[in-house]
Tab-separated table of C-alpha atoms and ligand atoms in Angstrom:
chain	number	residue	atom	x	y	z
A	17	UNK	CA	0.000	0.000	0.000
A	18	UNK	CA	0.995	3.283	-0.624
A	19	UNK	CA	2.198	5.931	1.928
A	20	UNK	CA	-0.166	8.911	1.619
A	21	UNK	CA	0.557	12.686	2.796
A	22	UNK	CA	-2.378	14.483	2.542
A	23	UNK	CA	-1.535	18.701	2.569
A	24	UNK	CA	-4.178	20.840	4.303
A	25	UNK	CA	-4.890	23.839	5.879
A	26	UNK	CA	-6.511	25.906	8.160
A	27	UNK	CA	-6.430	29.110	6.426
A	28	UNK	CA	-6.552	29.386	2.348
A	29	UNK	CA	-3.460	30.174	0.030
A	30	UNK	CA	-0.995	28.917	2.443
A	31	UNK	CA	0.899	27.063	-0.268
A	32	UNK	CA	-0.729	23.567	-0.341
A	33	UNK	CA	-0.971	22.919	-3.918
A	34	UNK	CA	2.538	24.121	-4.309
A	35	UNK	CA	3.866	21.700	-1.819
A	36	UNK	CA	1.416	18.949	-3.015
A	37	UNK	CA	2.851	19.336	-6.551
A	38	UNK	CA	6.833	19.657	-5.678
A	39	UNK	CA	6.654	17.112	-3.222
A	40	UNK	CA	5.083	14.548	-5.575
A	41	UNK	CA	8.048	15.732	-8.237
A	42	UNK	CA	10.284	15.148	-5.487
A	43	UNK	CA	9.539	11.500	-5.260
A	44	UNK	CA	9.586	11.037	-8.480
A	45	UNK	CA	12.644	12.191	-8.914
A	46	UNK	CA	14.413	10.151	-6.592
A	47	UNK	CA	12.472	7.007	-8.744
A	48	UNK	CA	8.916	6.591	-6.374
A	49	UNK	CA	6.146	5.596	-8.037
A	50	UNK	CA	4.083	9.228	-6.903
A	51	UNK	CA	0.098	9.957	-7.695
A	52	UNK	CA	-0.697	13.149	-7.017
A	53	UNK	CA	-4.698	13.552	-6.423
A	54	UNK	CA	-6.788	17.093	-6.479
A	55	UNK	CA	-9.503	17.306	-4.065
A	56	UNK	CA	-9.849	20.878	-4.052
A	57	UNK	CA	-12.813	20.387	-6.996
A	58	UNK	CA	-13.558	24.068	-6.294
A	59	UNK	CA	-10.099	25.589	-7.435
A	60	UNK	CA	-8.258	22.761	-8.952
A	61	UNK	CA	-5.198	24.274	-8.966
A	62	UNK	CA	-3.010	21.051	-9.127
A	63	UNK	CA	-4.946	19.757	-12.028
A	64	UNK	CA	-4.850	23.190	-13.532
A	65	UNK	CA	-1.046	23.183	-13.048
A	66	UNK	CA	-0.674	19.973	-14.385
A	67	UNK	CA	-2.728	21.149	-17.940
A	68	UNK	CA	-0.633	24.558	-18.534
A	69	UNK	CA	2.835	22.936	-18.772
A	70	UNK	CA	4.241	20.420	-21.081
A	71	UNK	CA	4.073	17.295	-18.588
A	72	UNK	CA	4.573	16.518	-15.055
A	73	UNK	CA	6.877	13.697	-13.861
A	74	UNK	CA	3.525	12.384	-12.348
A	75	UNK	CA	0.231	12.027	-12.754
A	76	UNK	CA	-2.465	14.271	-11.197
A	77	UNK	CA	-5.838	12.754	-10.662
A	78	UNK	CA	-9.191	14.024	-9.535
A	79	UNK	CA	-10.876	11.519	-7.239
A	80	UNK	CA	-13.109	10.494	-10.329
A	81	UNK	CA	-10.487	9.167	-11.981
A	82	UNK	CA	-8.744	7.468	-9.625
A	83	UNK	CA	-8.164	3.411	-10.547
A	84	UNK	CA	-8.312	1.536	-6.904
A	85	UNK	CA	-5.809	-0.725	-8.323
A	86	UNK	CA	-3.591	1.523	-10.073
A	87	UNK	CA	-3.538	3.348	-6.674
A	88	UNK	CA	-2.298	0.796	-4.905
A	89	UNK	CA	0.655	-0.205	-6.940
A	90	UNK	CA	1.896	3.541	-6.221
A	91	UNK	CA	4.727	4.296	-3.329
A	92	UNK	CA	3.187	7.231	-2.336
A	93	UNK	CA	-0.219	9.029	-2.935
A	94	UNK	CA	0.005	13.076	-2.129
A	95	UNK	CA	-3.503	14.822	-1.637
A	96	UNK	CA	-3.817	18.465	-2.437
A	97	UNK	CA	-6.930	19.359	-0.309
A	98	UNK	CA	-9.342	22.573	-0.504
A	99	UNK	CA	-8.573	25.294	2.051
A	100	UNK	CA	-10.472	25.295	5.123
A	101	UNK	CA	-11.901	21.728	5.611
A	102	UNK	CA	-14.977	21.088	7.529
A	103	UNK	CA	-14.374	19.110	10.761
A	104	UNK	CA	-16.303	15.974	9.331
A	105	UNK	CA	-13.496	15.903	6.432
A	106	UNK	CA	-10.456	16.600	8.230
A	107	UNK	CA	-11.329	13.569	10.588
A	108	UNK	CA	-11.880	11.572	7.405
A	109	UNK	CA	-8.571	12.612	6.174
A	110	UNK	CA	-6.916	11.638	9.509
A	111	UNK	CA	-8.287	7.860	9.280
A	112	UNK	CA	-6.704	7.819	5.383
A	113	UNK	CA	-3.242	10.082	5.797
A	114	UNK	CA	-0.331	8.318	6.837
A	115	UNK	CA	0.828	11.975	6.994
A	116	UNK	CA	-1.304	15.179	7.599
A	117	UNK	CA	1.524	17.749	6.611
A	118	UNK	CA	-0.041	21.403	7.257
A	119	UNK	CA	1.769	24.499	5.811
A	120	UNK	CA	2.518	27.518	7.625
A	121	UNK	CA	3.902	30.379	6.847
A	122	UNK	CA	5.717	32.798	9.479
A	123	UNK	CA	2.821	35.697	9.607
A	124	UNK	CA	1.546	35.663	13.167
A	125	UNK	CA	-2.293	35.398	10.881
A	126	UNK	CA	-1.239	32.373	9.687
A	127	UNK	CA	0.760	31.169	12.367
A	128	UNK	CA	-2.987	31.580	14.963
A	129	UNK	CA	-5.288	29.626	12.736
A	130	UNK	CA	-2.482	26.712	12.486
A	131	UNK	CA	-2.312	26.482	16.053
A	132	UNK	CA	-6.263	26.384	15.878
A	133	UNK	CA	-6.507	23.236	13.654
A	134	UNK	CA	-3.596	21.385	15.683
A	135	UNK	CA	-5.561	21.759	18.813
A	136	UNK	CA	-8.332	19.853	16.576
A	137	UNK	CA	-6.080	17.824	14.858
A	138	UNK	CA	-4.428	16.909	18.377
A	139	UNK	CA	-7.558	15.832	20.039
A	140	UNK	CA	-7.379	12.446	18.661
A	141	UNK	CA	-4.101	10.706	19.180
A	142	UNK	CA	-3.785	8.882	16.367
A	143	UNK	CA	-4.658	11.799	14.451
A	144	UNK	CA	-1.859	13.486	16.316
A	145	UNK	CA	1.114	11.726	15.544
A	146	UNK	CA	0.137	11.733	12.035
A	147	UNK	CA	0.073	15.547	11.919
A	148	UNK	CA	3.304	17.614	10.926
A	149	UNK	CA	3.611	21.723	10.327
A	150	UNK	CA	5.914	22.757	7.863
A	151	UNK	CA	7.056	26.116	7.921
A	152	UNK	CA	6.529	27.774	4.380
A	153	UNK	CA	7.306	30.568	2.189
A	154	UNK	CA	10.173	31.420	5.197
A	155	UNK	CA	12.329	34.552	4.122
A	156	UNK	CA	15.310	33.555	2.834
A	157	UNK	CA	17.657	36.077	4.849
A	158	UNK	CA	17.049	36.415	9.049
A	159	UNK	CA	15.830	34.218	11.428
A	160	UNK	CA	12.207	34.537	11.042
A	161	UNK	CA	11.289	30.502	9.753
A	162	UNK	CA	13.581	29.153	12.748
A	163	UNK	CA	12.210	31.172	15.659
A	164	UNK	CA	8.468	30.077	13.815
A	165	UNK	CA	9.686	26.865	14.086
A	166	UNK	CA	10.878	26.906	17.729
A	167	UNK	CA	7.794	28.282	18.480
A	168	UNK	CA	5.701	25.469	17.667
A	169	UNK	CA	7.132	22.919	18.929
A	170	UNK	CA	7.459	24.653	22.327
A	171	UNK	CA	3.912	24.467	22.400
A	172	UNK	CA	3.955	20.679	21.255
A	173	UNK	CA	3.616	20.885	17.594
A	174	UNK	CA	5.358	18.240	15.909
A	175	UNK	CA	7.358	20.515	13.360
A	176	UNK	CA	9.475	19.281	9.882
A	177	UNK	CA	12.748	20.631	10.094
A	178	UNK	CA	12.878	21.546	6.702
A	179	UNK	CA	12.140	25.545	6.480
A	180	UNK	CA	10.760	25.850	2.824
A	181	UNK	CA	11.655	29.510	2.072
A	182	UNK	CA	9.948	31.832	-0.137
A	183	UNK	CA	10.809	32.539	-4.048
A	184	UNK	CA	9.693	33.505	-7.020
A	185	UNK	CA	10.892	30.164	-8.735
A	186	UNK	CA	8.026	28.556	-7.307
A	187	UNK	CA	5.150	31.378	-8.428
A	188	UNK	CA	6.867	31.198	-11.903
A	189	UNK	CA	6.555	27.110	-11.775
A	190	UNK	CA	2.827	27.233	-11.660
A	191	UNK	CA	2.425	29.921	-14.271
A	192	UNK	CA	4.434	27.439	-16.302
A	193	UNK	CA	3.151	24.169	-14.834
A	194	UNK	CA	6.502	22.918	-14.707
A	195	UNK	CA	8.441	22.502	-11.449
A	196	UNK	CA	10.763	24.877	-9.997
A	197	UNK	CA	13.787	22.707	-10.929
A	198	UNK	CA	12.758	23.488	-14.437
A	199	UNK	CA	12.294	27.364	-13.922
A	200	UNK	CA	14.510	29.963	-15.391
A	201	UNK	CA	15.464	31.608	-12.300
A	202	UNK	CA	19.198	31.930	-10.551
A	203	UNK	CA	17.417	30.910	-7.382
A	204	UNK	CA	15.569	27.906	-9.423
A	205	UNK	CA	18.131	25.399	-7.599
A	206	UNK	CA	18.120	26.903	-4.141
A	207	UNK	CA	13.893	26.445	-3.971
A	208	UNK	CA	13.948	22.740	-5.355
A	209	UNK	CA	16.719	21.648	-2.732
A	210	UNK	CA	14.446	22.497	-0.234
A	211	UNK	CA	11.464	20.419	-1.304
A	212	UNK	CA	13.407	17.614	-1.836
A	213	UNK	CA	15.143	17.923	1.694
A	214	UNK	CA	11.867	18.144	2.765
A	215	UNK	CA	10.743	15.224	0.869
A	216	UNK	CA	13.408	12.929	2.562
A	217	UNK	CA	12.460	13.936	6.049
A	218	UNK	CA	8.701	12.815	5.369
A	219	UNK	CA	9.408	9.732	3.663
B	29	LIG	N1	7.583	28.774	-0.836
B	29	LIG	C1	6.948	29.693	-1.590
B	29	LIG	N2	7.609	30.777	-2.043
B	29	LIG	C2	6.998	31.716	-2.794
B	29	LIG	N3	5.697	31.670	-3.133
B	29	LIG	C3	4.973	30.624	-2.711
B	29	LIG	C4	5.538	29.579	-1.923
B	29	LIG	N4	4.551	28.673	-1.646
B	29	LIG	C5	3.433	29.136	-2.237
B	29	LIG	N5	3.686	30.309	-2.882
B	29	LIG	C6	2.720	31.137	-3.640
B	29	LIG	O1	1.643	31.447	-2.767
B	29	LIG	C7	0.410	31.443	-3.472
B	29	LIG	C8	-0.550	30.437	-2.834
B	29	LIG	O2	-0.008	29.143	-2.989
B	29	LIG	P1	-0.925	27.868	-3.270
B	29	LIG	O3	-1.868	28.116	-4.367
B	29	LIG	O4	0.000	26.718	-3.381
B	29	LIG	O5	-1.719	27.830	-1.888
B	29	LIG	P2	-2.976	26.907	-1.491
B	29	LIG	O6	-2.859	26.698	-0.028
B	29	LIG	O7	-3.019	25.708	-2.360
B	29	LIG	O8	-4.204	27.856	-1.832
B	29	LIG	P3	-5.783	27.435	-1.852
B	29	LIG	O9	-6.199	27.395	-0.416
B	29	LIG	O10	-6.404	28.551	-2.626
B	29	LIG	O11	-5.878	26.107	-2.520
B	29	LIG	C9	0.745	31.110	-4.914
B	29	LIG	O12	0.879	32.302	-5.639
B	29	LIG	C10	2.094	30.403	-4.807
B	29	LIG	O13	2.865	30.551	-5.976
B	30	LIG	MG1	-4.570	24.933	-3.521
């Protein structure tokens, strides 16, 4: 069976499909059989991303699609899920995620509704152990994503030590639904490096 990381969040925008869609490159890249599904019917950004560039290393499903079998054979199965998820479907994810990976950014905004869903997400201690922050869209220069970090976990957050930091590679990646690695940018390599550090510490 396949290990499955399902991305979600408390508050839209918080960079969800952009982690779903790098982290699913990621495995593939290092030769994982990856499935990348789209729940977020409303936006469908993923699937979107996947139609405006030439071909991702993967493929991106919507749950109509989706082959039981084919599933299986897959390593691992990354869900990009719609932005603030009803309680009934966040428990629902909980039973099927392996992995409940939540991004985060360092704006103190974003930073109070994450703590909100881990005190849901924490209720349940299955549920809780399954659940891991990872700090997103981090400046690159100062402190800011550490101290974030630190943060959390002093108030029992179980944080990914991977800080994914913020740049324009990955905005210009979905514009070109490619993946960063594949952007024109100086800082192209810098943003990839991160998702697939970050990659390696999940799975
Ligand atoms: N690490 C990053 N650095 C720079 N920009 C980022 C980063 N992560 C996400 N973004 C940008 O932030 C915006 C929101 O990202 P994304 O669409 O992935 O969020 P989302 O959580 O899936 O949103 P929604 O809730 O609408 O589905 C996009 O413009 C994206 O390019
Ligand atoms: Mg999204």
């Amino acid at each position: 069976m396949p290990q499955v990381i399902a991305v979600t969040s408390e508050k839209g925008g918080v960079g969800k499909s952009t982690l779903s869609v790098h982290l699913a490159g990621a495995f593939a890249e290092r030769g994982l059989s990856a499935v990348l599904i789209d729940e977020d019917g409303r936006v469908g950004s993923a699937i979107r991303w996947d139609r405006r560039g030439p071909s991702l290393p993967f493929p991106v499903l919507e749950p109509h699609d989706i082959k039981p079998k084919k599933l299986r054979e897959a390593d691992v199965v990354v869900i990009d899920t719609e932005g603030r998820p009803k309680r009934k479907e966040l428990r629902t994810l909980g039973e099927r995620a392996d992995i409940i990976l939540v991004p985060s950014s360092v704006s103190p905004l974003e930073l109070e509704a994450t703590a909100e869903l881990m005190a849901f997400l924490h209720e349940d201690p299955q549920t809780r152990r399954r659940t891991r922050v990872v700090v997103n869209r981090v400046p690159p220069t100062g402190r800011a994503g550490e101290v974030a970090r630190e943060d959390l976990r002093e108030g029992g957050v179980n944080v990914c030590n991977t800080l994914v930091r913020s740049y324009a590679a990955y905005v210009r990646a979905a514009e070109l639904g490619v993946l960063c690695r594949d952007v024109p940018d100086p800082r192209a390599a810098l943003a990839w490096a991160d998702i697939v550090t970050l990659s390696r510490e999940l799975l």
